[in-house]
XYZ file of N, CA and C in Angstrom:
285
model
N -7.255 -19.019 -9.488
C -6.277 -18.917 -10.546
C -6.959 -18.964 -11.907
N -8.222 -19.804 -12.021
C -8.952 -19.865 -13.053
C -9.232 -18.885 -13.691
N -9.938 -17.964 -12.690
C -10.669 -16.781 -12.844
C -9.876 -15.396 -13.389
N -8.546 -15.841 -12.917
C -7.462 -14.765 -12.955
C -7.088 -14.645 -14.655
N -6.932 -16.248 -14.676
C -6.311 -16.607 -16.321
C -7.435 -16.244 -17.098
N -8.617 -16.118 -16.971
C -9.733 -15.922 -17.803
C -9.701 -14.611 -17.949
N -9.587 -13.521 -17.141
C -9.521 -11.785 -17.127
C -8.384 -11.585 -17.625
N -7.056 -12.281 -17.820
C -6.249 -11.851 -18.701
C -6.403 -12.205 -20.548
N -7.290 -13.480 -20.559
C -7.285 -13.885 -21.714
C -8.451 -13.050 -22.584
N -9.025 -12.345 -21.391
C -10.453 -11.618 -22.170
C -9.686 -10.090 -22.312
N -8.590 -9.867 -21.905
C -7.831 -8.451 -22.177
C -8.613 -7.281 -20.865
N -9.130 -8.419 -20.094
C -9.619 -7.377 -19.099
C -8.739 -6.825 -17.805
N -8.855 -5.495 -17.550
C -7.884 -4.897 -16.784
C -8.036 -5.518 -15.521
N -6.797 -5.971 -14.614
C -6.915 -6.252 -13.083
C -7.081 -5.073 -12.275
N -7.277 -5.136 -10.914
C -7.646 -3.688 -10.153
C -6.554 -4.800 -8.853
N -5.534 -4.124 -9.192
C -4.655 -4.853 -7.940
C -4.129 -3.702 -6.669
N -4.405 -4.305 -5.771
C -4.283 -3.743 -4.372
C -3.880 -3.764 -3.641
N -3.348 -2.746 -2.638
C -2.089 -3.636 -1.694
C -2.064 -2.259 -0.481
N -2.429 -3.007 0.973
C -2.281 -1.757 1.558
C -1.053 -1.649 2.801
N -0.726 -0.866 3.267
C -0.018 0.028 3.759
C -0.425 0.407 5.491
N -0.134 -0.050 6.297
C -0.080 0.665 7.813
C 0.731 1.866 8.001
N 0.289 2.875 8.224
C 1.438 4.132 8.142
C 1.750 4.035 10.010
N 2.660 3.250 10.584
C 3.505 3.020 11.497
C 4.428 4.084 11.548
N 5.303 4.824 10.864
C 6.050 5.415 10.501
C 6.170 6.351 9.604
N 6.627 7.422 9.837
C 6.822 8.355 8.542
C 7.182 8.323 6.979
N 8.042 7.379 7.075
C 8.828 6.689 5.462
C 8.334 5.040 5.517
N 8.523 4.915 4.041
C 8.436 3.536 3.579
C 9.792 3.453 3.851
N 9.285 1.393 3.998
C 11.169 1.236 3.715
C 11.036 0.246 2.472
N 12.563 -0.021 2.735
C 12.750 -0.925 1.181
C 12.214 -2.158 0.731
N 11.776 -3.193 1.656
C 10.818 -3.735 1.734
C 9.168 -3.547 1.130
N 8.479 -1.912 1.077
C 7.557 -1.781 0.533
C 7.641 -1.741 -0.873
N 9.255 -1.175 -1.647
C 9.466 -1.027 -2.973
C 9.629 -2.743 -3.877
N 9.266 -3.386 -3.296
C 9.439 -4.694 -3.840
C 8.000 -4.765 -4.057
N 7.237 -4.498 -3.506
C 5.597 -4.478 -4.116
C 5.184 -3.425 -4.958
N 5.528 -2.150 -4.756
C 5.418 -0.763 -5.148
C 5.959 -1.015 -6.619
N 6.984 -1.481 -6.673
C 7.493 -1.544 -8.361
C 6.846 -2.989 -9.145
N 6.119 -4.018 -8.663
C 5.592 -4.576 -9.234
C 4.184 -4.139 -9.805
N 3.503 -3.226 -8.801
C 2.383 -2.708 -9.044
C 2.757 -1.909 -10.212
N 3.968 -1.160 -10.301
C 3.691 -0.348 -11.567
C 3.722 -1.189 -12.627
N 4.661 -1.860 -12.405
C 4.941 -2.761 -13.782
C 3.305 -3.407 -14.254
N 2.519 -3.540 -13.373
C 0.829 -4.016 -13.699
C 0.492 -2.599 -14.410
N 0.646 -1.359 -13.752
C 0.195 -0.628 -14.232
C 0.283 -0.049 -15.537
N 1.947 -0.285 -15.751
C 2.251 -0.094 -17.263
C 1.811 -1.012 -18.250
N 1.283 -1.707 -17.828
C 0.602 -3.029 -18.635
C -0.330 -2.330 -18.654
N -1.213 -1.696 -18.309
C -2.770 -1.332 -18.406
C -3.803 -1.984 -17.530
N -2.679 -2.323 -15.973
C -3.929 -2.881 -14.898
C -4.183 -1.025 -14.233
N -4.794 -1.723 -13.115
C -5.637 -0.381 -12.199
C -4.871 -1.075 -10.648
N -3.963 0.106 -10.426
C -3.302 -0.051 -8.860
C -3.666 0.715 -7.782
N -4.120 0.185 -6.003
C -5.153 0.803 -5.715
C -4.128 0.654 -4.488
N -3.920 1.776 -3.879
C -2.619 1.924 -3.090
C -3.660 2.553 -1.648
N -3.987 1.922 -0.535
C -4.283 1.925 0.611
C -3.776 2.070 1.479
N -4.335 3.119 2.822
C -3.577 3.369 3.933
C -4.528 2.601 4.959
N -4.118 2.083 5.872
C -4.863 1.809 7.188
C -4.759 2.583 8.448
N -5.834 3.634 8.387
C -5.400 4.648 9.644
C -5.603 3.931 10.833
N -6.590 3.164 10.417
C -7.043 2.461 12.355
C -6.121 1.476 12.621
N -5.337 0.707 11.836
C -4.586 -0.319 12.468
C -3.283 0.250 12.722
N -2.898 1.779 12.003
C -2.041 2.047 12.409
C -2.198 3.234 13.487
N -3.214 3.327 13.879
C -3.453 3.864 15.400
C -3.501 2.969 16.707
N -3.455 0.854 16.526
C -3.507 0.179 17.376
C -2.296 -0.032 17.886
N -1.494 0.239 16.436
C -0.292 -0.574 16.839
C 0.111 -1.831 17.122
N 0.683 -1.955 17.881
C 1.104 -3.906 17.642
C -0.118 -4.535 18.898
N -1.316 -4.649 18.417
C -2.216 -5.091 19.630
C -1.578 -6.451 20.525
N -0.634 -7.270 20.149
C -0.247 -7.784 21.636
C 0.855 -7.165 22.602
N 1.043 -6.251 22.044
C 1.891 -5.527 22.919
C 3.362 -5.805 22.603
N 3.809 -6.723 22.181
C 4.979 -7.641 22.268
C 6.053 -6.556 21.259
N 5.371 -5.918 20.438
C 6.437 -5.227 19.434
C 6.655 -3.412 19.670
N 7.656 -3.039 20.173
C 7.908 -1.849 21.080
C 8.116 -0.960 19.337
N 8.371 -1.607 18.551
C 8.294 -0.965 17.509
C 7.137 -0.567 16.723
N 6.136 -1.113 16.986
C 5.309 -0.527 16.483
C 3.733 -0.150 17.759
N 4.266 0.760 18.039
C 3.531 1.167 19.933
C 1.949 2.041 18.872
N 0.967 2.206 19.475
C -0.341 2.830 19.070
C 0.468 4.330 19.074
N -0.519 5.024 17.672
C 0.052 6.722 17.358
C -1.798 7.298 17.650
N -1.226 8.480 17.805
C -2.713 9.539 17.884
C -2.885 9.252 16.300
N -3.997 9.973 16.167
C -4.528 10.257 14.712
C -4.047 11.471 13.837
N -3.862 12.112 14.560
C -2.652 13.335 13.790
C -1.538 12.485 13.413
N -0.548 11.318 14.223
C 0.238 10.967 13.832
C 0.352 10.256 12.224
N -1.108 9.387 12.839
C -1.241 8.469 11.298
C -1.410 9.498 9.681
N -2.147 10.854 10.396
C -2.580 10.873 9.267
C -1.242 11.889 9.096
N -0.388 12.131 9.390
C 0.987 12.583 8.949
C 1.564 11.496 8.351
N 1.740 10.871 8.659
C 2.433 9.523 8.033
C 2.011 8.830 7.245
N 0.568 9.216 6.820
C -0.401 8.482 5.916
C 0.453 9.903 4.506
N 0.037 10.504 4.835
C 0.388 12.066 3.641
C 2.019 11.982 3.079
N 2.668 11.890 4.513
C 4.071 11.273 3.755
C 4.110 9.415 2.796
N 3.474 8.454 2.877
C 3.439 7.632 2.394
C 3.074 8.088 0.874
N 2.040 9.110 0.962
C 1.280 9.307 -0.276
C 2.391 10.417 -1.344
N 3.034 10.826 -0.963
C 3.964 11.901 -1.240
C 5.399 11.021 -1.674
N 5.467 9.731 -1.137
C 6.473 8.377 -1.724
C 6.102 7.910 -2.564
N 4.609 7.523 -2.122
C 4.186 6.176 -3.161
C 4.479 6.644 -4.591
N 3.275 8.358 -4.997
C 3.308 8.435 -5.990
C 4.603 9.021 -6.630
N 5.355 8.917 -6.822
C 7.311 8.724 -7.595
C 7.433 7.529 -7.963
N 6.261 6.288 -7.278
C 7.140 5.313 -7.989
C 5.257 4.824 -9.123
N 3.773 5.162 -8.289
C 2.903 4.891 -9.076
C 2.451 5.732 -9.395
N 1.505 5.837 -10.614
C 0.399 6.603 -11.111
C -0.288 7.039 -10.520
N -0.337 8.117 -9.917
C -1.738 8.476 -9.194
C -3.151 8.083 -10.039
N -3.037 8.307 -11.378
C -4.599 8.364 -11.942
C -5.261 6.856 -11.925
């Protein structure tokens, strides 16, 4: 927290990050509660660094226990990775 309060007091930009399992084709509403805070950093003049996880979302739910989220091929993820990216940016900055 120290460190945090010190990079704001020196006017230095944060690089905040937050990633994403593409499980699914669409975000849901749940992701826009992070997605709109990040901008709000961004309109401040931080740096928002919006991540996909292809491999964890090719494992799927490794104990098995969640039928909702079952292992996808890699075509799948990376369809669902391209639609994430085609959401995200409407609500962030790409640059």
């Amino acid at each position: 927290e120290a460190e945090l309060v010190k990079k704001l007091e020196q006017g230095r930009p944060l690089r905040i990050k937050a990633g994403f399992d593409p499980t699914a084709p669409d975000l849901h509403l749940g992701h826009t509660v992070l997605l709109n805070k990040m901008r709000q950093l961004q309109d401040l003049g931080h740096h928002a660094l919006f991540l996909i996880g292809d491999f964890t979302g090719m494992i799927g739910d490794p104990t098995g226990k969640n039928a909702t989220r079952p292992p996808l091929t890699r075509e799948q993820v990376l369809a669902n990775a391209e639609s994430y990216k085609d959401q995200v940016f409407k609500v962030l900055d790409p640059a």
